[in-house]
XYZ file of C-alpha atoms in Angstrom:
414
model
C 55.280 -112.765 -209.082
C 52.958 -109.701 -208.281
C 50.144 -108.104 -210.191
C 50.424 -104.306 -210.034
C 46.664 -103.942 -210.905
C 45.851 -105.495 -207.465
C 46.871 -104.056 -204.115
C 47.522 -107.584 -202.646
C 48.576 -111.057 -203.738
C 46.865 -113.015 -200.949
C 44.355 -112.316 -198.227
C 43.703 -114.768 -195.401
C 40.065 -114.366 -194.468
C 39.215 -115.691 -190.931
C 42.644 -115.119 -189.644
C 41.509 -114.835 -186.105
C 39.995 -118.357 -186.048
C 41.875 -121.466 -184.934
C 42.769 -122.732 -188.343
C 43.048 -119.197 -189.709
C 45.866 -118.451 -187.150
C 47.708 -121.686 -188.165
C 47.518 -120.649 -191.817
C 48.722 -117.094 -191.104
C 51.641 -118.498 -189.053
C 52.493 -120.892 -191.885
C 52.541 -118.183 -194.435
C 54.615 -115.859 -192.200
C 57.226 -118.607 -191.946
C 57.128 -120.025 -195.539
C 55.771 -117.378 -197.966
C 58.583 -116.048 -200.235
C 59.726 -112.446 -199.871
C 57.750 -110.070 -202.079
C 54.296 -111.911 -201.745
C 51.896 -109.227 -200.483
C 49.764 -110.764 -197.831
C 46.951 -109.335 -195.728
C 44.840 -110.652 -192.798
C 41.131 -110.104 -192.956
C 38.239 -110.778 -190.403
C 35.512 -108.959 -188.471
C 37.581 -107.442 -185.702
C 40.417 -105.034 -186.288
C 41.617 -105.565 -182.665
C 41.734 -109.360 -183.037
C 43.463 -109.095 -186.385
C 46.126 -106.874 -184.838
C 46.632 -109.354 -181.986
C 47.204 -112.177 -184.504
C 49.553 -110.113 -186.596
C 51.582 -109.235 -183.568
C 52.079 -112.952 -182.765
C 53.504 -113.773 -186.179
C 56.916 -112.103 -185.870
C 58.680 -109.369 -187.804
C 58.058 -110.778 -191.252
C 54.353 -110.109 -190.798
C 54.579 -106.907 -188.945
C 53.638 -104.790 -191.997
C 50.975 -106.983 -193.337
C 47.754 -104.957 -193.936
C 44.660 -105.728 -191.862
C 41.273 -105.840 -193.754
C 38.013 -105.639 -191.799
C 35.358 -107.628 -193.664
C 32.187 -109.457 -192.626
C 30.261 -112.194 -194.499
C 27.106 -110.171 -193.567
C 28.415 -107.081 -195.367
C 28.481 -107.682 -199.094
C 30.220 -104.382 -199.835
C 33.129 -105.245 -197.595
C 33.383 -108.815 -199.046
C 33.297 -107.339 -202.665
C 35.928 -104.827 -201.845
C 38.116 -107.596 -200.367
C 37.784 -109.758 -203.482
C 38.727 -106.854 -205.747
C 41.792 -105.932 -203.743
C 43.674 -109.216 -204.191
C 44.740 -111.935 -206.586
C 43.901 -114.793 -204.191
C 41.620 -115.237 -201.155
C 42.127 -118.117 -198.695
C 39.142 -118.469 -196.373
C 38.809 -120.614 -193.284
C 35.406 -119.121 -192.284
C 32.883 -121.996 -192.053
C 30.463 -123.588 -192.103
C 30.609 -122.400 -195.633
C 26.890 -122.975 -196.229
C 26.363 -120.165 -193.677
C 29.186 -117.841 -194.314
C 30.785 -118.740 -197.707
C 28.324 -118.028 -200.514
C 29.014 -114.293 -200.711
C 32.763 -114.491 -200.732
C 32.886 -117.306 -203.473
C 30.500 -115.214 -205.600
C 32.366 -111.965 -205.075
C 35.662 -113.741 -206.195
C 34.075 -115.223 -209.213
C 32.733 -111.810 -210.198
C 36.035 -110.059 -209.555
C 38.213 -112.671 -211.356
C 39.941 -113.473 -208.065
C 41.270 -116.872 -207.262
C 39.829 -118.547 -204.158
C 40.596 -121.507 -201.884
C 38.734 -122.858 -198.872
C 38.469 -125.907 -196.576
C 34.898 -126.920 -197.109
C 33.677 -130.473 -196.808
C 30.007 -129.609 -197.513
C 28.496 -131.255 -200.650
C 25.517 -128.954 -200.733
C 27.563 -125.759 -200.488
C 29.865 -126.855 -203.281
C 26.903 -127.818 -205.471
C 25.370 -124.353 -204.853
C 28.654 -122.795 -205.663
C 29.029 -124.702 -208.839
C 25.523 -123.676 -210.043
C 26.015 -120.026 -208.980
C 29.611 -119.349 -209.880
C 31.131 -121.746 -212.429
C 30.146 -119.981 -215.587
C 30.845 -116.471 -214.329
C 34.283 -117.633 -212.944
C 35.063 -119.051 -216.427
C 34.204 -115.747 -217.945
C 36.360 -113.660 -215.489
C 39.185 -116.180 -215.262
C 38.795 -116.925 -211.592
C 39.752 -120.270 -210.113
C 37.239 -121.079 -207.289
C 38.925 -124.027 -205.662
C 37.029 -125.748 -202.903
C 38.393 -128.373 -200.482
C 42.063 -127.484 -200.143
C 42.718 -129.087 -196.863
C 42.631 -132.691 -195.515
C 39.255 -132.612 -197.309
C 40.140 -133.319 -200.112
C 43.784 -132.751 -201.247
C 45.138 -136.209 -200.309
C 42.313 -137.939 -202.088
C 42.349 -135.713 -205.187
C 46.125 -135.580 -205.652
C 46.522 -139.217 -204.778
C 44.263 -140.138 -207.772
C 45.971 -137.406 -209.883
C 49.471 -138.839 -209.553
C 48.098 -142.411 -209.988
C 46.507 -141.347 -213.259
C 49.681 -139.658 -214.378
C 51.792 -142.788 -213.643
C 49.458 -145.014 -215.584
C 49.383 -142.560 -218.478
C 53.173 -142.259 -218.552
C 53.406 -146.059 -218.949
C 50.583 -146.265 -221.457
C 48.826 -148.771 -219.169
C 45.250 -147.820 -220.126
C 42.757 -146.038 -217.852
C 41.792 -146.389 -214.145
C 38.977 -148.782 -213.174
C 38.331 -149.901 -209.532
C 40.215 -147.591 -207.332
C 40.313 -147.533 -203.432
C 41.972 -145.118 -201.055
C 42.969 -146.819 -197.786
C 43.675 -144.545 -194.788
C 46.573 -146.807 -193.597
C 47.434 -144.737 -190.557
C 46.226 -141.495 -189.050
C 46.614 -139.677 -185.744
C 44.815 -136.329 -185.074
C 41.973 -134.612 -183.431
C 38.453 -134.235 -184.700
C 37.923 -130.704 -186.139
C 35.208 -128.650 -184.610
C 34.717 -126.975 -187.897
C 34.178 -130.237 -189.700
C 31.657 -131.318 -187.102
C 29.817 -127.996 -187.514
C 29.721 -128.455 -191.288
C 28.143 -131.805 -190.821
C 25.541 -130.298 -188.550
C 24.711 -127.660 -191.075
C 24.343 -130.118 -193.935
C 22.060 -132.382 -191.753
C 19.914 -129.349 -190.893
C 19.583 -128.299 -194.509
C 18.789 -131.890 -195.769
C 16.105 -132.270 -192.989
C 14.105 -129.384 -194.499
C 14.236 -130.622 -198.102
C 14.315 -134.385 -198.933
C 15.478 -133.581 -202.481
C 18.637 -132.046 -201.003
C 19.198 -135.220 -199.008
C 18.944 -137.298 -202.187
C 21.332 -134.871 -204.025
C 23.903 -135.119 -201.270
C 23.706 -138.869 -201.340
C 24.273 -139.107 -205.149
C 27.747 -140.281 -206.033
C 27.763 -137.671 -208.827
C 26.284 -134.818 -206.838
C 29.215 -132.483 -207.801
C 29.493 -133.549 -211.465
C 29.310 -130.780 -214.086
C 26.762 -132.938 -216.055
C 25.171 -135.756 -214.041
C 23.309 -137.073 -216.997
C 26.674 -137.706 -218.833
C 28.169 -139.749 -216.018
C 28.542 -143.517 -216.698
C 26.213 -145.965 -214.988
C 28.569 -148.003 -212.843
C 26.147 -149.429 -210.432
C 26.045 -148.831 -206.651
C 28.941 -146.926 -205.195
C 28.461 -146.955 -201.465
C 30.374 -144.869 -199.015
C 29.545 -147.158 -196.106
C 30.995 -150.425 -197.261
C 33.033 -152.747 -195.087
C 35.720 -154.106 -197.433
C 38.084 -157.029 -197.230
C 41.664 -156.111 -197.862
C 42.411 -158.856 -200.537
C 39.428 -157.479 -202.532
C 41.252 -154.129 -202.810
C 44.609 -155.453 -203.986
C 46.873 -158.409 -203.438
C 48.812 -158.091 -200.204
C 46.306 -155.678 -198.510
C 45.495 -157.341 -195.252
C 42.705 -157.124 -192.836
C 39.130 -155.632 -193.154
C 38.544 -151.960 -193.824
C 35.907 -149.745 -192.399
C 34.274 -146.736 -194.137
C 36.340 -143.515 -193.924
C 34.443 -140.694 -192.214
C 34.920 -138.251 -194.956
C 34.374 -140.702 -197.964
C 31.012 -139.327 -198.832
C 32.575 -135.990 -199.516
C 36.043 -136.795 -200.913
C 34.701 -139.273 -203.384
C 32.593 -136.637 -205.045
C 35.461 -134.221 -205.380
C 37.571 -136.876 -207.080
C 34.736 -137.797 -209.415
C 34.250 -134.126 -210.329
C 38.001 -133.940 -211.125
C 37.501 -136.876 -213.569
C 34.473 -135.272 -215.255
C 36.141 -131.794 -215.489
C 38.949 -133.539 -217.349
C 36.436 -135.157 -219.768
C 36.659 -138.491 -217.799
C 40.437 -138.710 -218.436
C 40.805 -141.184 -215.424
C 38.383 -143.505 -217.433
C 34.708 -143.963 -218.135
C 34.918 -147.128 -215.867
C 36.635 -145.296 -213.042
C 34.994 -146.345 -209.715
C 36.310 -144.793 -206.537
C 35.850 -145.410 -202.744
C 37.584 -144.668 -199.512
C 38.082 -146.876 -196.481
C 40.351 -146.954 -193.405
C 42.427 -149.532 -191.709
C 41.203 -151.091 -188.465
C 43.816 -153.678 -188.023
C 44.405 -157.248 -188.893
C 43.262 -159.254 -185.879
C 40.480 -161.868 -186.061
C 38.008 -159.423 -184.631
C 38.530 -156.655 -187.345
C 35.410 -157.648 -189.332
C 33.427 -156.885 -186.196
C 35.307 -153.595 -185.577
C 34.869 -152.544 -189.242
C 31.142 -153.200 -189.038
C 30.825 -151.365 -185.714
C 32.620 -148.247 -187.249
C 30.253 -148.285 -190.168
C 27.247 -148.612 -187.861
C 28.685 -145.743 -185.656
C 29.024 -143.370 -188.440
C 25.479 -143.963 -189.641
C 24.266 -143.621 -186.024
C 26.049 -140.312 -185.634
C 24.344 -138.835 -188.674
C 21.023 -140.008 -187.518
C 21.672 -138.703 -184.134
C 22.460 -135.194 -185.469
C 19.049 -135.283 -187.136
C 17.052 -136.137 -184.000
C 16.551 -133.413 -181.298
C 17.247 -135.497 -178.181
C 20.453 -137.092 -179.408
C 21.545 -133.841 -181.121
C 21.364 -132.250 -177.748
C 23.777 -134.781 -176.355
C 26.117 -134.791 -179.325
C 26.401 -131.027 -179.306
C 27.886 -131.242 -175.802
C 30.256 -134.123 -176.543
C 31.660 -133.206 -180.004
C 34.139 -130.406 -180.405
C 32.778 -126.901 -181.062
C 33.954 -124.643 -183.953
C 37.113 -122.769 -183.261
C 38.463 -125.512 -180.881
C 41.551 -127.444 -181.688
C 44.307 -129.601 -180.272
C 47.392 -128.395 -178.398
C 50.660 -127.625 -180.394
C 52.077 -130.831 -178.942
C 49.178 -132.916 -180.229
C 49.446 -131.244 -183.625
C 53.137 -132.084 -183.859
C 52.455 -135.725 -183.022
C 49.724 -136.035 -185.670
C 50.286 -137.669 -189.008
C 48.548 -139.414 -191.870
C 49.365 -142.061 -194.549
C 46.905 -142.772 -197.333
C 47.541 -145.585 -199.864
C 45.667 -145.803 -203.118
C 45.242 -148.907 -205.243
C 43.939 -149.231 -208.777
C 43.588 -151.696 -211.549
C 43.782 -150.381 -215.105
C 41.861 -151.400 -218.205
C 44.894 -153.345 -219.379
C 44.926 -155.312 -216.027
C 48.001 -153.573 -214.637
C 48.013 -152.682 -210.959
C 49.271 -149.352 -209.588
C 49.549 -147.711 -206.198
C 50.090 -144.221 -204.973
C 50.765 -142.761 -201.485
C 50.071 -139.447 -199.811
C 51.818 -139.102 -196.376
C 52.590 -136.154 -194.063
C 53.352 -135.304 -190.553
C 51.233 -132.982 -188.392
C 47.569 -133.258 -187.295
C 45.574 -133.875 -190.481
C 42.789 -131.469 -189.741
C 45.010 -128.639 -188.328
C 48.653 -128.235 -188.942
C 48.763 -130.400 -191.984
C 45.720 -128.657 -193.292
C 47.327 -125.275 -192.823
C 50.218 -126.498 -195.067
C 47.853 -127.713 -197.724
C 45.764 -124.588 -197.743
C 48.814 -122.331 -197.628
C 50.541 -124.052 -200.461
C 47.339 -124.146 -202.559
C 47.114 -120.393 -202.154
C 50.777 -119.778 -202.851
C 50.512 -122.055 -205.851
C 47.920 -119.766 -207.282
C 49.928 -116.729 -206.554
C 53.208 -118.064 -207.914
C 52.345 -120.811 -210.294
C 52.037 -118.765 -213.403
C 52.040 -120.564 -216.663
C 52.673 -123.843 -214.939
C 49.105 -123.875 -213.667
C 46.485 -125.688 -215.728
C 44.858 -123.313 -218.306
C 41.353 -123.456 -216.794
C 38.946 -121.406 -214.757
C 35.588 -121.924 -212.993
C 34.536 -123.829 -209.819
C 37.394 -126.369 -209.738
C 39.107 -129.058 -207.643
C 42.625 -129.019 -206.293
C 43.733 -131.475 -208.985
C 42.169 -129.599 -211.836
C 43.071 -126.033 -210.643
C 46.656 -126.716 -209.445
C 47.690 -130.199 -210.442
C 51.443 -130.718 -210.579
C 52.171 -127.271 -209.238
C 50.482 -128.181 -205.901
C 52.006 -131.720 -205.960
C 55.567 -130.203 -206.249
C 54.938 -127.500 -203.612
C 53.683 -130.103 -201.097
C 56.619 -132.287 -201.752
C 58.926 -129.387 -201.133
C 57.049 -128.878 -197.907
C 57.790 -132.323 -196.738
C 54.822 -134.365 -198.066
C 55.382 -137.720 -199.646
C 53.266 -137.919 -202.823
C 54.247 -140.895 -205.016
C 52.922 -143.409 -207.443
C 54.306 -146.635 -208.981
C 53.387 -149.879 -210.616
C 52.909 -152.725 -208.220
């Protein structure tokens, strides 16, 4: 279970932030005995305060002072442990050094990013070096984008087990969801808008459906794949009712799923098309509601790019480090249903469902189990390295760990 050549098995970097505390608390309650865990951040005093709140199991966890502005401290952190789990975002501002240090040190890494341009930079800077050192650099191990990535993963496995061909048109529907808007997610959106404003080529890159592909020139030409479509339920699959609006994180999650397909040599299929939408009800006015949601999402992004509206939005939207109450987190939940048609004409569906606020308590479970999966997975992990996705780095190891943690992750023929 442990590696004697490293002092630690797992370091939580950003342990004093809102989600970092949730992650530390989850690990204190659920990490098996013998896993050597440390808390890391900029302030020793704040780290001590967090550790003291975690109970006796965490009382001896080491504290590591490290700062993203101090490359020596980040490099030392990476060398000291087998796995780093970081909640410090926006990652475009604070994440490059740690991802690079882990790739150099051969240290596995997980984060919560939903930033296309950061991940593209990480791929370009770290993929080959991580392959050389054996590091798994695994971005997007929270609500962005584990339900999407694993939902397609188990869908693909079910189709393959039945010999039913390859995936073609595939849609994720957010059937139900309750939870707060993450201040960290909003700040990541702000950062990407700011970067894209300075360089139109980056805006075009972020908009490309294959922006995270290992080889964009090798991707199939499947026509337009819009993240802002309003979709009629019956056009997704028989029995799906009502109109569906664009899902707010579709423009990110879809690119992670497409990267998983490409990293697996397009195992899902060369005709695999993927989109994400969300349920807005089945009443006669739902087409109007779905259209209004699509317009609102577009307006918010435009508003972030314009100084007058940005000023207002910055005072309305949640700030980084803020989060819902414990009661609100407990009442949160999400259900995501995926539908596909295969090249043989068969129809399959999968479901990813969990309790807890999606962006907070459920995300702490997903990030925690991703980190523990890398620590404990051993030979059951896929034999791969580089800048990866949850499905390609952890696969069934993570599926099984999340099921054991109370998630429903299932797939079946319709």
